[in-house]
């Protein structure tokens, strides 16, 4: 659908779950784009120009027009490239997809992250508890669907890549069991289906260097306690 | 546009900026609805049934189908009742509206709230600073437009009712000057236009009881220091 005049760029960083969301949507839609790797310890002029508010990746740039915030970018991609939809057509189902995506960002991402990357023991415990509660809501919501989106993956599944790929990695680093097949059998089955989907598989970062990066982060944190 | 079979309910609480957003959108669209006042200190069975995840207002219920989260509700209302649109048609402009609405929720609401309702002095100072920075971004973004939406108010303006109505009230309670005509002249002018818009005016809660409620909250907080 992209014409020759179109220029599609993604400012990202390998290992970011938020960047990975955008990559999955673009791959699913068959949109060609140029990936620009950002060094987050030394942010480029380009990043500061395109996202002066948050100074974060991902930034999606379509014909020189920048958009930040991964869920906002997903909505834009959906409205611009209509093939392989990631949102249902029914307004109520769309509302539910938006609700659960926001839930993942507000309740799962932060809690799971702080379950691992927090030096304060009490704070860690609180976040571990909150992660369990949040994941349980998703376990219940999934019911017996293959994907949150139904037979095909969609908006919520893409948002939840953090749960499928990142949580298993960071919990291993911390020796935690936040998200396991025993505790969340449906969600775990979903995660395997999702990670093995050919589109998703192509977009995941290489596990070893990302694991090493987060392990270093964890060690520097626990060493400074 | 609503047929006789349609049932539209809003579970809310007078004085909530998030509920007020939904009321403004419904009024603008001319949607009739039944307002169900919730007592947040003694939540109803209905609220717990409709919003088991967050147990918060607003909950919008259309033909027995509940939706929570004010921005998700606004999107649903926009998709269901198409007259008097609150989002532009252009995908890029829509993305910007979603970006700034999210910005208001993530950066302004929390910071301004904690500038007033936090006992810890250092935490308060930090949040006051963050409020200034966030409001400055909005001041710049407004440029010389009448509303964030242009000539008519839209998604961002509705989200920003918190800034127009609630910040002046809570800053007065705390004797703070977060949002003033001197510091943010464009945003202040916008707030006056917005609050005086006939649709908005009809949806604002009565100031005195809401002021008294928040003042009580503030006093109980400062008394317990």
CSV table of N, CA and C in Angstrom, one decimal, chain A residues 41-175:
chain,number,residue,atom,x,y,z
A,41,UNK,N,21.9,5.7,26.0
A,41,UNK,CA,22.8,6.3,26.9
A,41,UNK,C,23.4,7.6,26.3
A,42,UNK,N,23.2,7.8,25.0
A,42,UNK,CA,23.7,8.9,24.3
A,42,UNK,C,22.7,9.2,23.2
A,43,UNK,N,21.6,9.9,23.6
A,43,UNK,CA,20.5,10.0,22.7
A,43,UNK,C,20.9,10.9,21.5
A,44,UNK,N,20.4,10.6,20.3
A,44,UNK,CA,20.8,11.3,19.1
A,44,UNK,C,19.9,12.6,19.0
A,45,UNK,N,20.5,13.5,18.2
A,45,UNK,CA,19.8,14.8,17.9
A,45,UNK,C,18.4,14.5,17.3
A,46,UNK,N,18.4,13.4,16.5
A,46,UNK,CA,17.2,13.0,15.8
A,46,UNK,C,16.1,12.6,16.8
A,47,UNK,N,16.5,11.8,17.8
A,47,UNK,CA,15.5,11.4,18.8
A,47,UNK,C,15.0,12.6,19.6
A,48,UNK,N,15.8,13.5,20.0
A,48,UNK,CA,15.4,14.7,20.7
A,48,UNK,C,14.5,15.6,19.9
A,49,UNK,N,14.8,15.6,18.6
A,49,UNK,CA,14.0,16.5,17.7
A,49,UNK,C,12.6,15.9,17.5
A,50,UNK,N,12.6,14.5,17.4
A,50,UNK,CA,11.3,13.9,17.1
A,50,UNK,C,10.4,13.6,18.3
A,51,UNK,N,11.1,13.5,19.4
A,51,UNK,CA,10.3,13.2,20.6
A,51,UNK,C,10.8,14.0,21.8
A,52,UNK,N,10.6,15.4,21.7
A,52,UNK,CA,11.2,16.3,22.7
A,52,UNK,C,10.5,16.1,24.0
A,53,UNK,N,9.3,15.6,24.0
A,53,UNK,CA,8.5,15.5,25.2
A,53,UNK,C,9.0,14.4,26.1
A,54,UNK,N,9.1,13.2,25.6
A,54,UNK,CA,9.5,12.0,26.4
A,54,UNK,C,11.0,11.6,26.2
A,55,UNK,N,11.5,12.0,25.0
A,55,UNK,CA,12.9,11.6,24.7
A,55,UNK,C,13.1,10.1,24.7
A,56,UNK,N,12.1,9.3,24.3
A,56,UNK,CA,12.2,7.9,24.4
A,56,UNK,C,11.9,7.2,23.1
A,57,UNK,N,12.3,6.0,22.9
A,57,UNK,CA,11.9,5.2,21.8
A,57,UNK,C,10.7,4.3,22.2
A,58,UNK,N,9.9,3.9,21.3
A,58,UNK,CA,9.9,4.1,19.9
A,58,UNK,C,9.4,5.4,19.4
A,59,UNK,N,10.0,5.9,18.3
A,59,UNK,CA,9.4,7.0,17.6
A,59,UNK,C,9.2,6.5,16.2
A,60,UNK,N,8.0,6.6,15.7
A,60,UNK,CA,7.6,6.2,14.4
A,60,UNK,C,7.5,7.4,13.5
A,61,UNK,N,8.2,7.4,12.4
A,61,UNK,CA,8.2,8.6,11.5
A,61,UNK,C,7.7,8.3,10.1
A,62,UNK,N,6.6,8.8,9.8
A,62,UNK,CA,6.0,8.6,8.5
A,62,UNK,C,6.0,9.9,7.7
A,63,UNK,N,6.8,9.8,6.6
A,63,UNK,CA,6.9,11.1,5.8
A,63,UNK,C,7.3,12.3,6.6
A,64,UNK,N,8.3,12.1,7.5
A,64,UNK,CA,8.8,13.1,8.3
A,64,UNK,C,7.9,13.5,9.5
A,65,UNK,N,6.8,12.9,9.6
A,65,UNK,CA,5.9,13.2,10.7
A,65,UNK,C,6.1,12.2,11.9
A,66,UNK,N,6.6,12.6,13.0
A,66,UNK,CA,6.9,11.7,14.1
A,66,UNK,C,5.7,11.4,15.0
A,67,UNK,N,5.6,10.2,15.5
A,67,UNK,CA,4.6,9.8,16.5
A,67,UNK,C,5.3,9.0,17.6
A,68,UNK,N,5.1,9.4,18.9
A,68,UNK,CA,5.6,8.6,20.0
A,68,UNK,C,4.5,7.9,20.7
A,69,UNK,N,4.9,7.0,21.6
A,69,UNK,CA,4.0,6.2,22.5
A,69,UNK,C,3.6,5.0,21.7
A,70,UNK,N,4.0,3.8,22.1
A,70,UNK,CA,3.8,2.6,21.3
A,70,UNK,C,2.3,2.3,21.0
A,71,UNK,N,1.4,2.5,21.9
A,71,UNK,CA,0.0,2.2,21.6
A,71,UNK,C,-0.6,3.3,20.7
A,72,UNK,N,-0.2,4.5,20.8
A,72,UNK,CA,-0.6,5.5,19.8
A,72,UNK,C,-0.1,5.2,18.4
A,73,UNK,N,1.1,4.7,18.4
A,73,UNK,CA,1.7,4.3,17.1
A,73,UNK,C,0.9,3.1,16.5
A,74,UNK,N,0.6,2.2,17.3
A,74,UNK,CA,-0.2,1.0,16.8
A,74,UNK,C,-1.6,1.5,16.2
A,75,UNK,N,-2.2,2.4,16.9
A,75,UNK,CA,-3.5,2.9,16.3
A,75,UNK,C,-3.3,3.6,15.0
A,76,UNK,N,-2.2,4.4,14.9
A,76,UNK,CA,-1.9,5.1,13.6
A,76,UNK,C,-1.6,4.1,12.5
A,77,UNK,N,-0.8,3.1,12.8
A,77,UNK,CA,-0.5,2.0,11.8
A,77,UNK,C,-1.8,1.3,11.3
A,78,UNK,N,-2.7,1.0,12.3
A,78,UNK,CA,-3.9,0.4,11.9
A,78,UNK,C,-4.8,1.3,11.0
A,79,UNK,N,-4.8,2.6,11.3
A,79,UNK,CA,-5.6,3.5,10.5
A,79,UNK,C,-5.0,3.8,9.1
A,80,UNK,N,-3.7,3.6,9.0
A,80,UNK,CA,-3.0,4.0,7.8
A,80,UNK,C,-2.8,2.8,6.8
A,81,UNK,N,-2.6,1.6,7.4
A,81,UNK,CA,-2.4,0.4,6.5
A,81,UNK,C,-3.5,-0.6,7.0
A,82,UNK,N,-4.5,-0.7,6.2
A,82,UNK,CA,-5.7,-1.3,6.7
A,82,UNK,C,-5.7,-2.9,6.6
A,83,UNK,N,-4.8,-3.4,5.8
A,83,UNK,CA,-4.7,-4.9,5.6
A,83,UNK,C,-4.3,-5.5,6.9
A,84,UNK,N,-4.7,-6.8,7.1
A,84,UNK,CA,-4.4,-7.5,8.4
A,84,UNK,C,-4.8,-6.7,9.6
A,85,UNK,N,-6.0,-6.4,9.8
A,85,UNK,CA,-6.4,-5.5,10.9
A,85,UNK,C,-6.0,-6.1,12.3
A,86,UNK,N,-5.6,-5.2,13.2
A,86,UNK,CA,-5.2,-5.6,14.5
A,86,UNK,C,-6.3,-5.2,15.5
A,87,UNK,N,-7.3,-4.4,15.1
A,87,UNK,CA,-8.4,-4.1,15.9
A,87,UNK,C,-9.7,-4.6,15.3
A,88,UNK,N,-10.6,-5.1,16.1
A,88,UNK,CA,-11.9,-5.6,15.5
A,88,UNK,C,-12.7,-4.4,14.9
A,89,UNK,N,-13.7,-4.7,14.1
A,89,UNK,CA,-14.5,-3.6,13.6
A,89,UNK,C,-15.6,-3.1,14.6
A,90,UNK,N,-16.1,-4.0,15.4
A,90,UNK,CA,-17.1,-3.7,16.3
A,90,UNK,C,-16.6,-2.7,17.4
A,91,UNK,N,-17.3,-1.6,17.6
A,91,UNK,CA,-16.8,-0.5,18.6
A,91,UNK,C,-16.7,-1.1,20.0
A,92,UNK,N,-17.5,-2.0,20.4
A,92,UNK,CA,-17.4,-2.5,21.8
A,92,UNK,C,-16.2,-3.4,21.9
A,93,UNK,N,-15.9,-4.2,20.9
A,93,UNK,CA,-14.7,-5.1,20.9
A,93,UNK,C,-13.5,-4.2,20.8
A,94,UNK,N,-13.5,-3.2,20.1
A,94,UNK,CA,-12.4,-2.2,20.0
A,94,UNK,C,-12.1,-1.6,21.4
A,95,UNK,N,-13.2,-1.2,22.1
A,95,UNK,CA,-13.0,-0.7,23.4
A,95,UNK,C,-12.4,-1.7,24.3
A,96,UNK,N,-12.8,-2.9,24.3
A,96,UNK,CA,-12.2,-3.9,25.1
A,96,UNK,C,-10.7,-4.1,24.8
A,97,UNK,N,-10.4,-4.1,23.5
A,97,UNK,CA,-9.0,-4.2,23.1
A,97,UNK,C,-8.1,-3.1,23.7
A,98,UNK,N,-8.7,-1.9,23.6
A,98,UNK,CA,-8.0,-0.7,24.2
A,98,UNK,C,-7.9,-0.8,25.7
A,99,UNK,N,-9.0,-1.2,26.3
A,99,UNK,CA,-9.0,-1.4,27.8
A,99,UNK,C,-7.9,-2.3,28.2
A,100,UNK,N,-7.8,-3.5,27.6
A,100,UNK,CA,-6.8,-4.5,28.1
A,100,UNK,C,-5.4,-4.1,27.7
A,101,UNK,N,-5.2,-3.4,26.6
A,101,UNK,CA,-3.8,-2.9,26.3
A,101,UNK,C,-3.4,-1.9,27.3
A,102,UNK,N,-4.3,-1.0,27.7
A,102,UNK,CA,-3.9,0.0,28.7
A,102,UNK,C,-3.7,-0.7,30.1
A,103,UNK,N,-4.5,-1.7,30.3
A,103,UNK,CA,-4.3,-2.5,31.6
A,103,UNK,C,-2.9,-3.1,31.6
A,104,UNK,N,-2.5,-3.7,30.5
A,104,UNK,CA,-1.1,-4.3,30.5
A,104,UNK,C,-0.1,-3.2,30.7
A,105,UNK,N,-0.2,-2.1,30.1
A,105,UNK,CA,0.8,-1.0,30.4
A,105,UNK,C,0.8,-0.5,31.8
A,106,UNK,N,-0.5,-0.3,32.3
A,106,UNK,CA,-0.6,0.3,33.6
A,106,UNK,C,-0.3,-0.7,34.8
A,107,UNK,N,-0.7,-1.9,34.6
A,107,UNK,CA,-0.7,-2.8,35.7
A,107,UNK,C,0.3,-3.9,35.6
A,108,UNK,N,0.6,-4.4,34.4
A,108,UNK,CA,1.5,-5.5,34.3
A,108,UNK,C,3.0,-5.1,34.1
A,109,UNK,N,3.2,-4.2,33.1
A,109,UNK,CA,4.6,-3.8,32.8
A,109,UNK,C,5.3,-3.2,34.0
A,110,UNK,N,4.7,-2.3,34.6
A,110,UNK,CA,5.4,-1.6,35.8
A,110,UNK,C,5.6,-2.6,36.9
A,111,UNK,N,4.5,-3.3,37.3
A,111,UNK,CA,4.7,-4.2,38.4
A,111,UNK,C,5.7,-5.3,38.2
A,112,UNK,N,5.7,-5.9,37.0
A,112,UNK,CA,6.6,-7.0,36.7
A,112,UNK,C,8.1,-6.4,36.6
A,113,UNK,N,8.2,-5.3,36.1
A,113,UNK,CA,9.5,-4.6,36.0
A,113,UNK,C,10.1,-4.4,37.4
A,114,UNK,N,9.2,-3.8,38.3
A,114,UNK,CA,9.7,-3.5,39.6
A,114,UNK,C,9.8,-4.7,40.5
A,115,UNK,N,9.2,-5.9,40.1
A,115,UNK,CA,9.4,-7.1,40.8
A,115,UNK,C,10.9,-7.6,40.7
A,116,UNK,N,11.5,-7.1,39.6
A,116,UNK,CA,12.9,-7.5,39.4
A,116,UNK,C,13.9,-6.4,39.7
A,117,UNK,N,13.6,-5.2,39.1
A,117,UNK,CA,14.5,-4.1,39.1
A,117,UNK,C,14.2,-3.1,40.2
A,118,UNK,N,14.1,-3.6,41.4
A,118,UNK,CA,13.9,-2.7,42.6
A,118,UNK,C,14.8,-3.2,43.7
A,119,UNK,N,15.6,-2.3,44.2
A,119,UNK,CA,16.5,-2.7,45.3
A,119,UNK,C,15.7,-2.9,46.6
A,120,UNK,N,14.7,-2.1,46.8
A,120,UNK,CA,13.9,-2.2,48.1
A,120,UNK,C,13.1,-3.4,48.2
A,121,UNK,N,13.4,-4.2,49.2
A,121,UNK,CA,12.7,-5.6,49.4
A,121,UNK,C,11.2,-5.5,49.5
A,122,UNK,N,10.7,-4.6,50.3
A,122,UNK,CA,9.3,-4.4,50.5
A,122,UNK,C,8.6,-4.0,49.2
A,123,UNK,N,9.2,-3.1,48.5
A,123,UNK,CA,8.7,-2.6,47.3
A,123,UNK,C,8.6,-3.8,46.3
A,124,UNK,N,9.7,-4.6,46.3
A,124,UNK,CA,9.7,-5.8,45.4
A,124,UNK,C,8.5,-6.7,45.7
A,125,UNK,N,8.4,-7.0,46.9
A,125,UNK,CA,7.3,-7.9,47.3
A,125,UNK,C,5.9,-7.4,46.9
A,126,UNK,N,5.7,-6.2,47.1
A,126,UNK,CA,4.4,-5.5,46.8
A,126,UNK,C,4.2,-5.7,45.2
A,127,UNK,N,5.2,-5.5,44.5
A,127,UNK,CA,5.1,-5.5,43.0
A,127,UNK,C,4.9,-7.0,42.5
A,128,UNK,N,5.6,-7.9,43.2
A,128,UNK,CA,5.4,-9.3,42.8
A,128,UNK,C,3.9,-9.7,43.0
A,129,UNK,N,3.3,-9.3,44.2
A,129,UNK,CA,1.9,-9.5,44.4
A,129,UNK,C,1.0,-8.9,43.4
A,130,UNK,N,1.3,-7.6,43.0
A,130,UNK,CA,0.6,-6.9,42.0
A,130,UNK,C,0.7,-7.6,40.6
A,131,UNK,N,1.9,-8.1,40.3
A,131,UNK,CA,2.0,-8.8,39.0
A,131,UNK,C,1.1,-10.0,39.0
A,132,UNK,N,1.1,-10.8,40.1
A,132,UNK,CA,0.3,-12.0,40.1
A,132,UNK,C,-1.2,-11.6,39.9
A,133,UNK,N,-1.6,-10.6,40.6
A,133,UNK,CA,-3.1,-10.2,40.4
A,133,UNK,C,-3.4,-9.8,39.0
A,134,UNK,N,-2.5,-9.0,38.4
A,134,UNK,CA,-2.7,-8.5,37.1
A,134,UNK,C,-2.7,-9.6,36.1
A,135,UNK,N,-1.8,-10.5,36.2
A,135,UNK,CA,-1.7,-11.7,35.3
A,135,UNK,C,-2.9,-12.6,35.4
A,136,UNK,N,-3.4,-12.7,36.6
A,136,UNK,CA,-4.7,-13.5,36.8
A,136,UNK,C,-5.8,-12.9,36.0
A,137,UNK,N,-6.0,-11.6,36.0
A,137,UNK,CA,-7.0,-11.0,35.2
A,137,UNK,C,-6.9,-11.3,33.8
A,138,UNK,N,-5.7,-11.4,33.3
A,138,UNK,CA,-5.5,-11.7,31.8
A,138,UNK,C,-5.7,-13.2,31.6
A,139,UNK,N,-5.3,-14.0,32.5
A,139,UNK,CA,-5.6,-15.5,32.4
A,139,UNK,C,-7.1,-15.7,32.3
A,140,UNK,N,-7.9,-15.0,33.1
A,140,UNK,CA,-9.3,-15.1,33.1
A,140,UNK,C,-9.9,-14.5,31.8
A,141,UNK,N,-9.3,-13.4,31.3
A,141,UNK,CA,-9.9,-12.8,30.1
A,141,UNK,C,-9.6,-13.6,28.9
A,142,UNK,N,-8.5,-14.3,28.8
A,142,UNK,CA,-8.1,-15.1,27.7
A,142,UNK,C,-9.2,-16.2,27.4
A,143,UNK,N,-9.8,-16.7,28.4
A,143,UNK,CA,-10.7,-17.8,28.3
A,143,UNK,C,-10.2,-18.9,27.5
A,144,UNK,N,-10.9,-19.4,26.4
A,144,UNK,CA,-10.3,-20.5,25.6
A,144,UNK,C,-10.0,-20.0,24.2
A,145,UNK,N,-9.7,-18.7,24.1
A,145,UNK,CA,-9.3,-18.2,22.8
A,145,UNK,C,-7.9,-18.5,22.6
A,146,UNK,N,-7.5,-18.7,21.3
A,146,UNK,CA,-6.1,-18.9,20.9
A,146,UNK,C,-5.3,-17.6,21.2
A,147,UNK,N,-5.8,-16.5,20.7
A,147,UNK,CA,-5.2,-15.2,21.0
A,147,UNK,C,-6.2,-14.3,21.7
A,148,UNK,N,-5.7,-13.2,22.3
A,148,UNK,CA,-6.7,-12.2,22.8
A,148,UNK,C,-7.6,-11.7,21.7
A,149,UNK,N,-7.0,-11.6,20.5
A,149,UNK,CA,-7.8,-11.1,19.3
A,149,UNK,C,-8.7,-12.2,18.7
A,150,UNK,N,-8.6,-13.4,19.2
A,150,UNK,CA,-9.4,-14.5,18.6
A,150,UNK,C,-8.6,-15.5,17.9
A,151,UNK,N,-8.9,-15.8,16.7
A,151,UNK,CA,-8.1,-16.8,15.9
A,151,UNK,C,-6.8,-16.2,15.4
A,152,UNK,N,-6.8,-14.9,15.2
A,152,UNK,CA,-5.6,-14.2,14.8
A,152,UNK,C,-5.2,-13.2,15.9
A,153,UNK,N,-3.9,-13.0,16.0
A,153,UNK,CA,-3.4,-12.1,17.0
A,153,UNK,C,-3.7,-10.6,16.7
A,154,UNK,N,-3.9,-9.8,17.7
A,154,UNK,CA,-4.3,-8.4,17.4
A,154,UNK,C,-3.6,-7.4,18.4
A,155,UNK,N,-4.3,-6.3,18.6
A,155,UNK,CA,-3.8,-5.2,19.5
A,155,UNK,C,-3.3,-5.7,20.9
A,156,UNK,N,-4.1,-6.4,21.6
A,156,UNK,CA,-3.8,-6.8,22.9
A,156,UNK,C,-2.6,-7.8,22.9
A,157,UNK,N,-2.6,-8.8,22.0
A,157,UNK,CA,-1.5,-9.7,21.9
A,157,UNK,C,-0.2,-9.0,21.7
A,158,UNK,N,-0.2,-8.0,20.7
A,158,UNK,CA,1.0,-7.3,20.4
A,158,UNK,C,1.5,-6.5,21.7
A,159,UNK,N,0.5,-5.9,22.4
A,159,UNK,CA,0.9,-5.2,23.6
A,159,UNK,C,1.5,-6.1,24.6
A,160,UNK,N,1.0,-7.4,24.6
A,160,UNK,CA,1.4,-8.3,25.6
A,160,UNK,C,2.7,-9.1,25.3
A,161,UNK,N,3.3,-8.7,24.2
A,161,UNK,CA,4.6,-9.3,23.9
A,161,UNK,C,5.6,-9.2,25.1
A,162,UNK,N,5.4,-8.1,25.9
A,162,UNK,CA,6.2,-8.0,27.1
A,162,UNK,C,6.0,-9.2,28.0
A,163,UNK,N,4.8,-9.7,28.1
A,163,UNK,CA,4.5,-10.8,29.0
A,163,UNK,C,5.1,-12.1,28.4
A,164,UNK,N,5.0,-12.3,27.1
A,164,UNK,CA,5.4,-13.5,26.5
A,164,UNK,C,7.0,-13.6,26.4
A,165,UNK,N,7.6,-12.6,26.1
A,165,UNK,CA,9.1,-12.6,25.9
A,165,UNK,C,9.9,-12.0,27.0
A,166,UNK,N,9.5,-10.9,27.5
A,166,UNK,CA,10.3,-10.2,28.5
A,166,UNK,C,10.2,-10.7,29.9
A,167,UNK,N,9.0,-11.0,30.3
A,167,UNK,CA,8.8,-11.5,31.7
A,167,UNK,C,9.6,-12.8,32.0
A,168,UNK,N,9.5,-13.8,31.1
A,168,UNK,CA,10.3,-15.0,31.3
A,168,UNK,C,11.8,-14.7,31.5
A,169,UNK,N,12.2,-13.8,30.7
A,169,UNK,CA,13.7,-13.4,30.8
A,169,UNK,C,14.1,-12.7,32.1
A,170,UNK,N,13.3,-11.7,32.4
A,170,UNK,CA,13.7,-11.0,33.6
A,170,UNK,C,13.4,-11.8,34.9
A,171,UNK,N,12.4,-12.6,34.9
A,171,UNK,CA,12.2,-13.4,36.1
A,171,UNK,C,13.3,-14.5,36.3
A,172,UNK,N,13.9,-14.9,35.2
A,172,UNK,CA,15.0,-15.9,35.3
A,172,UNK,C,16.2,-15.2,35.9
A,173,UNK,N,16.4,-14.0,35.5
A,173,UNK,CA,17.6,-13.2,36.0
A,173,UNK,C,17.5,-13.0,37.5
A,174,UNK,N,16.2,-12.8,38.0
A,174,UNK,CA,16.0,-12.6,39.4
A,174,UNK,C,15.7,-13.8,40.2
A,175,UNK,N,15.7,-15.0,39.5
A,175,UNK,CA,15.3,-16.2,40.2
A,175,UNK,C,13.9,-16.2,40.7
